[in-house]
Amino acid sequence: MKQQRNTKQRKLVLDAVRARFDHPSADQIYLDVRTQDDNISRGTVYRNLNILFQTGEINQVKMPKSDRFESRLDKHYHLQCLECGELWDLPLDYNDDIDEQAAGKTGYIIHRHRTTFEGICPECQHKNTEQNE
Amino acid sequence: MKQQRNTKQRKLVLDAVRARFDHPSADQIYLDVRTQDDNISRGTVYRNLNILFQTGEINQVKMPKSDRFESRLDKHYHLQCLECGELWDLPLDYNDDIDEQAAGKTGYIIHRHRTTFEGICPECQHKNTEQNE
DNA sequence: ATGGGTGCAAAGTGTTTGCAAGTAT
DNA sequence: ATACTTGCAAACACTTTGCACCCAT
């Protein structure tokens, strides 16, 4: 990888990812950073998110509509509400055993697995019962 | 949901999904169906894939670049090679327990979880060792 | 001074949609 | 006859990229 420079923009993007815990999209990061620097462009935000991911300073979570970012670097699971779309970390241990099982069954070298739970959050459950009354 | 019709195009799309086991993208289905009907349009293929998914006749697998489709309807895990991108079903049992655990820890109603394993397939492993010789 | 980084706008990808004509029921 | 479906092209959402200028090293 080529030599990296510390630009004001790169730092702003990194700080913006670290400031949130709701797995913002690139565009949300762009909007956040915009409040600090009203000249920064979307292209720069996308480029820096990619660079920071490649250098291992942030994590990228592939999601249906758009990629999401987070500052947690350890392997962990996610939980998404199918109604409101909110995405959270799940306090459940990463299961190393199934990586070995998968490797044994397939001959693949397994790097990891990614798990996302889908459901309805308490708020949306509440909203739904109200509607049906 | 509104009344569905059985069009020639819808049947071609369904058959095309059922004919493959490598989780084709919408565009791959389009190309397959094109060999049967050289007038069908991409829009029609996308529309029918969505309808068939809503009616539960096929399954949609959300993947980074594009959605993939399959005719298996049961919950199961996937395995993707990080090098060549191939996506396969994994012969590993779906773990119902962690859905309950996740529900208990969060208050969510959990519908299911989706797990994808990432690694290097035997072919790509072989290719890599050859290159390094 | 050098070459990585920036802002801008254009282009790329994958997918959806408005419309008028066509067709399954 | 009705209204769902089609082909087409335009529009969309998200992301990447070419370029000329800028700035961290």
Coordinates of C-alpha atoms (C1' of nucleotides) in Angstrom, one line a residue:
Chain A
M1 CA 0.0 0.0 0.0
K2 CA 1.3 3.4 -0.8
Q3 CA 2.4 6.0 1.7
Q4 CA -0.5 7.6 3.5
R5 CA -0.8 11.3 4.4
N6 CA -2.6 12.8 7.3
T7 CA -5.0 15.3 5.8
K8 CA -7.6 17.3 7.7
Q9 CA -10.3 15.6 5.7
R10 CA -9.1 12.1 6.5
K11 CA -9.1 12.9 10.2
L12 CA -12.6 14.4 10.1
V13 CA -13.9 11.3 8.5
L14 CA -12.3 9.0 11.0
D15 CA -13.5 11.1 13.9
A16 CA -17.0 11.1 12.4
V17 CA -17.1 7.3 12.3
R18 CA -15.8 7.1 15.8
A19 CA -18.4 9.5 17.1
R20 CA -21.4 7.4 16.1
F21 CA -22.5 3.9 17.2
D22 CA -25.4 3.4 14.9
H23 CA -23.4 2.3 11.9
P24 CA -23.8 5.3 9.7
S25 CA -23.8 5.1 5.9
A26 CA -21.2 7.0 3.8
D27 CA -23.8 9.7 3.2
Q28 CA -24.5 10.1 6.9
I29 CA -20.8 10.5 7.5
Y30 CA -20.6 13.0 4.7
L31 CA -23.4 15.0 6.3
D32 CA -21.8 14.9 9.7
V33 CA -18.4 16.0 8.4
R34 CA -20.1 18.7 6.4
T35 CA -21.0 20.4 9.7
Q36 CA -17.2 20.7 10.4
D37 CA -16.0 21.5 6.9
D38 CA -18.4 22.8 4.4
N39 CA -16.1 22.3 1.5
I40 CA -15.5 18.6 1.8
S41 CA -16.9 16.6 -1.1
R42 CA -18.7 13.3 -1.2
G43 CA -15.9 11.8 -3.3
T44 CA -13.4 12.6 -0.6
V45 CA -15.5 11.0 2.1
Y46 CA -16.0 7.8 0.0
R47 CA -12.3 7.7 -0.8
N48 CA -11.3 8.1 2.8
L49 CA -13.8 5.6 4.1
N50 CA -12.3 3.1 1.7
I51 CA -8.7 4.0 2.7
L52 CA -9.5 3.8 6.4
F53 CA -11.1 0.4 5.9
Q54 CA -8.1 -0.9 4.0
T55 CA -5.7 0.3 6.7
G56 CA -7.9 -1.4 9.3
E57 CA -8.8 1.8 11.2
I58 CA -12.5 1.3 10.7
N59 CA -14.9 -1.5 9.7
Q60 CA -17.2 -1.7 6.8
V61 CA -20.6 -3.6 7.1
K62 CA -22.1 -4.6 3.8
M63 CA -25.8 -4.0 4.0
P64 CA -28.6 -4.2 1.4
K65 CA -29.1 -0.6 0.4
S66 CA -25.6 0.8 1.2
D67 CA -22.5 0.0 3.1
R68 CA -22.3 1.0 6.8
F69 CA -19.3 1.9 8.9
E70 CA -18.3 1.4 12.4
S71 CA -15.2 1.9 14.6
R72 CA -15.4 -1.5 16.3
L73 CA -12.8 -3.7 14.8
D74 CA -13.5 -7.1 16.5
K75 CA -15.7 -9.7 14.9
H76 CA -19.2 -9.4 16.2
Y77 CA -22.8 -9.8 15.1
H78 CA -25.4 -7.3 14.0
L79 CA -29.1 -6.9 14.5
Q80 CA -31.4 -5.0 12.2
C81 CA -35.0 -4.0 12.6
L82 CA -36.9 -4.9 9.5
E83 CA -39.3 -2.0 10.1
C84 CA -37.2 1.0 10.9
G85 CA -34.0 -0.2 9.6
E86 CA -31.9 0.5 12.7
L87 CA -28.7 -1.5 12.9
W88 CA -27.0 -2.4 16.2
D89 CA -24.3 -4.5 17.6
L90 CA -25.4 -7.7 19.3
P91 CA -24.0 -8.7 22.7
L92 CA -23.4 -12.3 21.7
D93 CA -20.1 -14.1 21.4
Y94 CA -18.6 -14.9 18.1
N95 CA -18.8 -18.6 17.4
D96 CA -15.3 -19.8 16.3
D97 CA -16.4 -23.4 16.2
I98 CA -18.6 -23.1 13.1
D99 CA -15.7 -21.6 11.2
E100 CA -13.8 -24.9 11.8
Q101 CA -16.9 -26.9 11.0
A102 CA -17.4 -25.1 7.7
A103 CA -13.8 -25.5 6.8
G104 CA -13.9 -29.2 7.5
K105 CA -17.0 -29.7 5.4
T106 CA -15.9 -27.7 2.4
G107 CA -12.1 -27.6 2.1
Y108 CA -12.3 -23.8 2.1
I109 CA -9.9 -21.8 4.2
I110 CA -12.4 -19.9 6.3
H111 CA -11.5 -16.4 7.3
R112 CA -14.7 -15.7 9.2
H113 CA -18.5 -15.6 9.0
R114 CA -20.8 -12.6 9.1
T115 CA -24.1 -12.9 10.9
T116 CA -27.0 -10.4 10.9
F117 CA -30.2 -11.0 12.9
E118 CA -33.4 -9.7 11.5
G119 CA -36.4 -8.8 13.6
I120 CA -38.6 -6.1 15.0
C121 CA -37.3 -3.7 17.7
P122 CA -39.3 -3.0 20.8
E123 CA -40.3 0.5 19.6
C124 CA -41.7 -0.8 16.3
Q125 CA -43.5 -3.7 18.2
H126 CA -45.1 -1.0 20.3
K127 CA -46.0 1.1 17.3
N128 CA -47.7 -1.9 15.7
T129 CA -49.9 -2.9 18.7
E130 CA -51.0 0.7 19.0
Q131 CA -52.1 0.7 15.4
N132 CA -54.1 -2.5 15.8
E133 CA -56.1 -1.2 18.7
Chain B
M1 CA -51.3 -8.5 -2.6
K2 CA -53.0 -8.1 -6.0
Q3 CA -54.1 -11.0 -8.2
Q4 CA -51.2 -12.6 -10.0
R5 CA -51.2 -13.7 -13.6
N6 CA -49.3 -16.5 -15.2
T7 CA -47.3 -15.0 -18.0
K8 CA -44.8 -16.7 -20.2
Q9 CA -42.2 -14.3 -18.9
R10 CA -42.8 -15.0 -15.3
K11 CA -42.6 -18.8 -15.9
L12 CA -39.3 -18.4 -17.8
V13 CA -37.8 -16.4 -14.9
L14 CA -38.9 -19.0 -12.3
D15 CA -37.6 -21.8 -14.4
A16 CA -34.3 -20.0 -14.9
V17 CA -33.8 -19.6 -11.1
R18 CA -34.7 -23.2 -10.5
A19 CA -32.2 -24.4 -13.2
R20 CA -29.1 -23.0 -11.4
F21 CA -27.6 -23.7 -8.1
D22 CA -24.9 -21.0 -8.0
H23 CA -27.1 -18.2 -6.8
P24 CA -27.3 -16.1 -10.0
S25 CA -27.7 -12.4 -10.0
A26 CA -30.7 -10.7 -11.7
D27 CA -28.5 -10.0 -14.7
Q28 CA -27.4 -13.6 -15.0
I29 CA -31.1 -14.7 -14.9
Y30 CA -31.8 -12.1 -17.6
L31 CA -29.1 -13.5 -19.8
D32 CA -30.3 -17.1 -19.3
V33 CA -33.9 -16.2 -20.0
R34 CA -32.8 -14.3 -23.1
T35 CA -31.7 -17.5 -24.7
Q36 CA -35.3 -18.6 -24.5
D37 CA -37.0 -15.4 -25.4
D38 CA -35.0 -12.7 -27.1
N39 CA -37.6 -10.0 -26.5
I40 CA -37.8 -10.1 -22.7
S41 CA -36.5 -7.0 -21.0
R42 CA -34.4 -6.5 -17.9
G43 CA -37.2 -4.5 -16.3
T44 CA -39.5 -7.5 -16.7
V45 CA -36.9 -9.9 -15.2
Y46 CA -36.3 -7.6 -12.2
R47 CA -40.1 -7.2 -11.7
N48 CA -40.7 -10.9 -11.8
L49 CA -37.8 -11.7 -9.5
N50 CA -39.3 -9.3 -7.0
I51 CA -42.8 -10.7 -7.4
L52 CA -41.6 -14.3 -7.1
F53 CA -39.7 -13.4 -4.0
Q54 CA -42.8 -11.7 -2.4
T55 CA -45.0 -14.7 -3.2
G56 CA -42.4 -17.0 -1.6
E57 CA -41.6 -19.0 -4.7
I58 CA -37.9 -18.1 -4.7
N59 CA -35.4 -16.6 -2.2
Q60 CA -33.3 -13.5 -2.4
V61 CA -29.8 -13.3 -1.0
K62 CA -28.5 -9.9 -0.3
M63 CA -24.9 -9.6 -1.4
P64 CA -22.5 -6.7 -1.6
K65 CA -22.5 -6.0 -5.3
S66 CA -25.9 -7.3 -6.2
D67 CA -28.8 -9.4 -5.0
R68 CA -28.6 -13.1 -5.8
F69 CA -31.4 -15.6 -6.2
E70 CA -32.0 -19.2 -5.3
S71 CA -34.9 -21.7 -5.4
R72 CA -34.1 -23.2 -1.9
L73 CA -36.7 -21.8 0.5
D74 CA -35.4 -23.1 3.8
K75 CA -33.1 -21.1 6.1
H76 CA -29.5 -22.0 5.4
Y77 CA -26.1 -20.6 5.4
H78 CA -23.9 -19.4 2.5
L79 CA -20.2 -19.6 1.8
Q80 CA -18.4 -17.2 -0.5
C81 CA -14.9 -17.3 -1.9
L82 CA -13.3 -13.9 -1.4
E83 CA -11.1 -14.4 -4.5
C84 CA -13.4 -15.7 -7.2
G85 CA -16.7 -14.6 -5.7
E86 CA -18.4 -18.0 -6.0
L87 CA -21.3 -18.4 -3.6
W88 CA -22.5 -21.8 -2.4
D89 CA -24.9 -23.3 0.1
L90 CA -23.2 -24.6 3.2
P91 CA -24.2 -28.0 4.6
L92 CA -24.5 -26.8 8.2
D93 CA -27.6 -26.8 10.4
Y94 CA -29.4 -23.6 11.1
N95 CA -28.8 -22.6 14.7
D96 CA -32.2 -21.8 16.2
D97 CA -30.8 -21.3 19.7
I98 CA -29.0 -18.1 18.9
D99 CA -32.2 -16.5 17.7
E100 CA -33.7 -17.1 21.1
Q101 CA -30.6 -15.8 22.8
A102 CA -30.6 -12.7 20.7
A103 CA -34.3 -12.1 21.5
G104 CA -33.6 -12.5 25.2
K105 CA -30.8 -10.1 25.2
T106 CA -32.4 -7.3 23.2
G107 CA -36.2 -7.5 23.4
Y108 CA -36.5 -7.8 19.7
I109 CA -38.8 -10.2 18.1
I110 CA -36.2 -12.2 16.0
H111 CA -37.4 -13.5 12.7
R112 CA -34.1 -15.2 11.8
H113 CA -30.4 -14.6 11.2
R114 CA -28.4 -14.7 8.0
T115 CA -24.9 -16.0 8.0
T116 CA -22.4 -15.9 5.2
F117 CA -18.9 -17.5 5.6
E118 CA -16.0 -15.9 3.8
G119 CA -12.9 -17.7 2.8
I120 CA -10.8 -19.1 -0.1
C121 CA -12.1 -22.0 -2.1
P122 CA -9.9 -25.0 -2.9
E123 CA -9.4 -23.9 -6.5
C124 CA -8.2 -20.5 -5.6
Q125 CA -5.9 -21.9 -2.8
H126 CA -4.3 -24.1 -5.5
K127 CA -4.0 -21.1 -7.9
N128 CA -2.3 -19.1 -5.2
T129 CA 0.3 -21.8 -4.3
E130 CA 1.1 -22.2 -8.0
Q131 CA 1.8 -18.5 -8.3
N132 CA 4.2 -18.5 -5.4
E133 CA 6.3 -21.3 -6.7
Chain C
dA1 C1' 9.9 19.2 -5.1
dT2 C1' 7.2 15.3 -5.2
dG3 C1' 3.4 12.6 -5.3
dG4 C1' -0.6 11.6 -2.6
dG5 C1' -5.1 14.2 -1.7
dT6 C1' -8.9 17.3 -2.9
dG7 C1' -13.2 19.3 -5.1
dC8 C1' -15.8 18.9 -8.9
dA9 C1' -18.5 16.8 -12.2
dA10 C1' -19.1 13.0 -15.1
dA11 C1' -19.5 8.2 -15.5
dG12 C1' -20.5 3.5 -13.6
dT13 C1' -23.5 -0.2 -11.6
dG14 C1' -27.4 -2.3 -10.2
dT15 C1' -32.3 -1.5 -9.8
dT16 C1' -36.8 0.8 -10.2
dT17 C1' -40.5 3.1 -12.6
dG18 C1' -43.8 5.9 -15.9
dC19 C1' -46.0 5.1 -20.0
dA20 C1' -48.6 3.2 -23.8
dA21 C1' -49.6 -1.1 -25.8
dG22 C1' -50.4 -6.0 -25.0
dT23 C1' -52.6 -10.1 -22.8
dA24 C1' -54.4 -13.4 -19.1
dT25 C1' -58.5 -13.9 -16.8
Chain D
dA1 C1' -63.9 -5.8 -20.4
dT2 C1' -60.8 -5.3 -16.8
dA3 C1' -56.6 -4.6 -14.8
dC4 C1' -52.2 -7.0 -14.5
dT5 C1' -48.0 -7.3 -17.4
dT6 C1' -44.8 -6.1 -20.9
dG7 C1' -40.9 -3.6 -23.5
dC8 C1' -38.7 0.5 -23.6
dA9 C1' -36.3 4.3 -21.9
dA10 C1' -35.6 7.4 -18.5
dA11 C1' -34.8 8.0 -13.8
dC12 C1' -32.7 6.5 -9.3
dA13 C1' -29.5 5.5 -5.5
dC14 C1' -25.1 4.6 -4.3
dT15 C1' -20.3 4.7 -5.5
dT16 C1' -16.2 5.4 -8.3
dT17 C1' -13.1 8.0 -11.2
dG18 C1' -10.6 11.5 -14.4
dC19 C1' -8.7 15.7 -14.1
dA20 C1' -6.4 19.9 -12.8
dC21 C1' -5.0 22.1 -8.8
dC22 C1' -3.5 21.8 -3.8
dC23 C1' -0.7 20.6 0.2
dA24 C1' 1.7 17.2 3.6
dT25 C1' 6.0 15.4 3.7

